[in-house]
mmCIF file of C-alpha atoms in Angstrom:
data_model
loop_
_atom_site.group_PDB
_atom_site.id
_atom_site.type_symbol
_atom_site.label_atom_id
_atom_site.label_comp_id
_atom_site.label_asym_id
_atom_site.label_seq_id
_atom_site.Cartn_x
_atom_site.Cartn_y
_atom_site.Cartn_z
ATOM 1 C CA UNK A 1236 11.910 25.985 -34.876
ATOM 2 C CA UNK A 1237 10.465 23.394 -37.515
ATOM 3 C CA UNK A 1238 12.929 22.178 -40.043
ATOM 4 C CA UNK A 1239 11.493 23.083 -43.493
ATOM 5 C CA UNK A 1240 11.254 20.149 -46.589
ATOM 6 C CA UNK A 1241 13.259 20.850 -49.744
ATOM 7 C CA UNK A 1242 11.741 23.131 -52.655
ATOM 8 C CA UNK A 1243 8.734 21.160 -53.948
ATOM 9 C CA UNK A 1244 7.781 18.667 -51.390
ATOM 10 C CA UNK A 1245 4.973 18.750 -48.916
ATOM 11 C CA UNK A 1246 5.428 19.211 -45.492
ATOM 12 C CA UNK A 1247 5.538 16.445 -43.434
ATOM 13 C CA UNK A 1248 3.255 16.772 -40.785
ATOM 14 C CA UNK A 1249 4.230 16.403 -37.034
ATOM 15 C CA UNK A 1250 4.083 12.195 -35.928
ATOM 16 C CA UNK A 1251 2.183 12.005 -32.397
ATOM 17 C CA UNK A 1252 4.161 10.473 -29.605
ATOM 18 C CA UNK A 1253 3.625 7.098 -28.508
ATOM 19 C CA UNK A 1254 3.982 7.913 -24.950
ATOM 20 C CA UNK A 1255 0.887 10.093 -25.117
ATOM 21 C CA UNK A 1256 -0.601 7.994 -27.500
ATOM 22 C CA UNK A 1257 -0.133 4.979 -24.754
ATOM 23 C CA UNK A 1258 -1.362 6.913 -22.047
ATOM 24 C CA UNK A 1259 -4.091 8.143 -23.942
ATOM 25 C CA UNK A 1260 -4.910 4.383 -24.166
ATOM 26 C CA UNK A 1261 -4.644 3.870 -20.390
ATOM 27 C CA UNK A 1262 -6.513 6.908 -19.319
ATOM 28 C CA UNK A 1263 -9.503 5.109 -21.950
ATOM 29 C CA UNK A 1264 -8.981 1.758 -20.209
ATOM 30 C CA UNK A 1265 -8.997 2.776 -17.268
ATOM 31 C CA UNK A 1266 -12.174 4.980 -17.281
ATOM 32 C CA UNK A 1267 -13.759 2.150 -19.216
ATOM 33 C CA UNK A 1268 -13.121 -0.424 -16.244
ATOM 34 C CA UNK A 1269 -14.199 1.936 -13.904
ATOM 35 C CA UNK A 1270 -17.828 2.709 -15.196
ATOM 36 C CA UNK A 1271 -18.393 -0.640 -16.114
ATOM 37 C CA UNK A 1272 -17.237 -2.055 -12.792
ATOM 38 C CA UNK A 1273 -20.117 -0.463 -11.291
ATOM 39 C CA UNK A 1274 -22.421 -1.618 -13.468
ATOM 40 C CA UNK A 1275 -22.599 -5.439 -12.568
ATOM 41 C CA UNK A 1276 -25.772 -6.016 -11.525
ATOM 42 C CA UNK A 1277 -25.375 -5.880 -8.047
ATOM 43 C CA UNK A 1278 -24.341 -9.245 -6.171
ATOM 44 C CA UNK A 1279 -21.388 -10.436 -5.776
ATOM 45 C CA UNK A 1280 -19.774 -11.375 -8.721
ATOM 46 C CA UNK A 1281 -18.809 -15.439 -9.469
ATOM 47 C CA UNK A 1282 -16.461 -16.743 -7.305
ATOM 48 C CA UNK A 1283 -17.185 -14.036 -4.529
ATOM 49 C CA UNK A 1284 -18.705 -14.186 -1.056
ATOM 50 C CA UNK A 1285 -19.974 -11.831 1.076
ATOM 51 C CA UNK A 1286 -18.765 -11.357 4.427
ATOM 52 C CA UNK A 1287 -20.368 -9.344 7.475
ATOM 53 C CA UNK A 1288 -17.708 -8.786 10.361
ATOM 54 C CA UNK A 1289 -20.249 -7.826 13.734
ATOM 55 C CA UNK A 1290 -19.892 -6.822 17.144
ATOM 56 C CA UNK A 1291 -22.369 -6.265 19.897
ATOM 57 C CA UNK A 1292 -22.810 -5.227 23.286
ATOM 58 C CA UNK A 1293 -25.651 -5.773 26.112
ATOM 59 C CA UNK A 1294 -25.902 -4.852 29.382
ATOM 60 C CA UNK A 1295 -23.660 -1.855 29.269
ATOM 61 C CA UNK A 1296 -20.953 -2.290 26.959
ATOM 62 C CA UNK A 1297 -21.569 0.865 24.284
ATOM 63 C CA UNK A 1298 -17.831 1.183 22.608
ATOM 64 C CA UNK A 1299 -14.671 -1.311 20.876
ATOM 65 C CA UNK A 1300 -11.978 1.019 21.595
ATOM 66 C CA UNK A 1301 -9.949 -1.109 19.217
ATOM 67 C CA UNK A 1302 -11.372 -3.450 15.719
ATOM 68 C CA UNK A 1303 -9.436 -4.966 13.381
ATOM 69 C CA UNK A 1304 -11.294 -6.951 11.142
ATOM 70 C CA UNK A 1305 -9.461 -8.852 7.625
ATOM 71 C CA UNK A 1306 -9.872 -10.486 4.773
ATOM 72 C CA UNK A 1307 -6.778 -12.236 3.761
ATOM 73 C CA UNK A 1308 -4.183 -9.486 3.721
ATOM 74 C CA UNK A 1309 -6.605 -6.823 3.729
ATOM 75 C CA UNK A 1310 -6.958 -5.401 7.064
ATOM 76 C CA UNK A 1311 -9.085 -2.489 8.518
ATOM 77 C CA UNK A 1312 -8.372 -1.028 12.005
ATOM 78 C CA UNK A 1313 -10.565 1.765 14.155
ATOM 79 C CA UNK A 1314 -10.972 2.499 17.457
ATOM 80 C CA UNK A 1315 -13.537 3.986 19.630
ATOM 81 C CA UNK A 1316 -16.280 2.687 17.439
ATOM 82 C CA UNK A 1317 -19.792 3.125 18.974
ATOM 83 C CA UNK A 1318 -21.757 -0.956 19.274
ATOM 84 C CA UNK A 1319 -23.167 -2.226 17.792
ATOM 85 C CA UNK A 1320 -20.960 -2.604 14.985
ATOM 86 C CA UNK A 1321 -21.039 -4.177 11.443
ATOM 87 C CA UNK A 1322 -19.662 -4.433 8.321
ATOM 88 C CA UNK A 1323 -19.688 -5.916 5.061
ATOM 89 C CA UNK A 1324 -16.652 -6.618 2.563
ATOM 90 C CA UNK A 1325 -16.549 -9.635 -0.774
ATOM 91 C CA UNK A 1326 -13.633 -12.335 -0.355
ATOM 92 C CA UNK A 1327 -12.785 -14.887 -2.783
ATOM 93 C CA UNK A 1328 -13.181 -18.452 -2.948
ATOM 94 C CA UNK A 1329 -9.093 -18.613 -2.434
ATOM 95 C CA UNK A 1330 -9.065 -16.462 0.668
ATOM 96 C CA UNK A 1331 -6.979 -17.906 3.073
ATOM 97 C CA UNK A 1332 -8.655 -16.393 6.166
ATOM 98 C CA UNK A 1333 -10.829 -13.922 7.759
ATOM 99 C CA UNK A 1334 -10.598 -12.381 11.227
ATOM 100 C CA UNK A 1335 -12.214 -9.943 13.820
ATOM 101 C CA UNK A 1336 -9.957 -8.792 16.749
ATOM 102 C CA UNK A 1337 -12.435 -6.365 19.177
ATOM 103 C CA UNK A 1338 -10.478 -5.071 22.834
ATOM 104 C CA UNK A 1339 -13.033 -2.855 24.897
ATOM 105 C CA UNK A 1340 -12.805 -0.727 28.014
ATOM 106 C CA UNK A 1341 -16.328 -1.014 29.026
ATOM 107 C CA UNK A 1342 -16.353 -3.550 32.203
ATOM 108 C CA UNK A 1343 -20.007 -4.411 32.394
ATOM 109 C CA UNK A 1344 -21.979 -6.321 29.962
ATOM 110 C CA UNK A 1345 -21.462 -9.043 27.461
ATOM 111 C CA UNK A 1346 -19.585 -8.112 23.605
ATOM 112 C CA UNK A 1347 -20.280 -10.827 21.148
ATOM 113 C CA UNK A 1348 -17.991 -10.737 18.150
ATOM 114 C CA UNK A 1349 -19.462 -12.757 15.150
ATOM 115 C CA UNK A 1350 -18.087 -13.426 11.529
ATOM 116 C CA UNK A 1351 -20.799 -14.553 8.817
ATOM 117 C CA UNK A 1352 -20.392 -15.762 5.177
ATOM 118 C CA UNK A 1353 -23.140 -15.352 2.448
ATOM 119 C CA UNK A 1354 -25.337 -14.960 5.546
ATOM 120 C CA UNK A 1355 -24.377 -17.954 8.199
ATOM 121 C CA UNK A 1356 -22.799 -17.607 10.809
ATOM 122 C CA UNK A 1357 -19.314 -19.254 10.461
ATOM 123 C CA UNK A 1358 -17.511 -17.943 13.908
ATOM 124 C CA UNK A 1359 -18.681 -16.136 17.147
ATOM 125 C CA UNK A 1360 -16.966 -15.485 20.496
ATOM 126 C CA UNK A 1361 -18.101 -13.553 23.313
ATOM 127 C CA UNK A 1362 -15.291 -11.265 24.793
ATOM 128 C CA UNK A 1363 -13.422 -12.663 27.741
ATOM 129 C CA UNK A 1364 -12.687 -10.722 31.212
ATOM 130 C CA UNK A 1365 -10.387 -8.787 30.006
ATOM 131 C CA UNK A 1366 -12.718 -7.629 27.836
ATOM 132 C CA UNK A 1367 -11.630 -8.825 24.205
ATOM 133 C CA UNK A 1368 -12.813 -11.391 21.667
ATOM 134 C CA UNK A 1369 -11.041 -12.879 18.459
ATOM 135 C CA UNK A 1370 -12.794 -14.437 15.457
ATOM 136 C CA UNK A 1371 -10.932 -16.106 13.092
ATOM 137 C CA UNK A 1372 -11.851 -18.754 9.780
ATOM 138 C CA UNK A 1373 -9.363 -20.415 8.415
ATOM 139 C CA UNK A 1374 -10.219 -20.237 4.141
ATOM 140 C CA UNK A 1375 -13.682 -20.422 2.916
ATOM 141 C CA UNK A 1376 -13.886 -24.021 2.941
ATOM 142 C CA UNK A 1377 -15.005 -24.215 -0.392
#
């Protein structure tokens, strides 16, 4: 029920609340960011770099039945991934390192795990006998 003014004086109309009024704000920011964030151009922005995490197999070896590949913190794990295998992700100048991890069952053939930056190579292993290899770059070197 709406308290009514005295005899004589308008009614005061209803005040909007801030808390819709502030998420009314977010929702518009948000949306904002989001369309324009796709909308770059293409490229990685300034300061970024692109990296490809890769794995590949000859002579018989067809599956990683465990990747982990990271940039920084960030890290991405699957298993039973079909080879060859590759991926690309953006890291900053500040990153503080990048890895590939790859363990396979396949006992024939040769798995070559390989990290690149902006297109060069910047570390490769091929897996050992048990069948693993581990990539990893300290920083960006920048």
């Amino acid at each position: 029920m709406t308290e009514q003014p005295p005899y004589g004086q308008p009614a005061r109309p209803p005040q909007p609340s801030r808390t819709n009024g502030l998420a009314v704000a977010s929702l518009v920011l948000g949306l904002t960011g989001f369309v324009t964030g796709g909308c770059t151009g293409g490229g990685p922005a300034h300061g970024d770099h692109e990296v490809t995490f890769e794995v590949t197999g000859s002579g018989g070896a067809k599956t990683a039945r465990y990747l982990s590949y990271s940039v920084g913190f960030g890290t991405t794990q699957q298993s039973d991934v079909p080879l060859p295998f590759s991926t690309t992700a953006s890291a900053e100048d500040d990153v503080h390192a990048l890895s590939l991890l790859m363990q396979s069952d396949d006992t024939e053939g040769t798995i070559t795990c390989r990290i690149k930056m902006d297109g060069k190579i910047v570390g490769e292993e091929k897996a050992n006998s048990f069948g693993s290899c581990q990539v990893e770059v300290d920083g960006l070197g920048d």
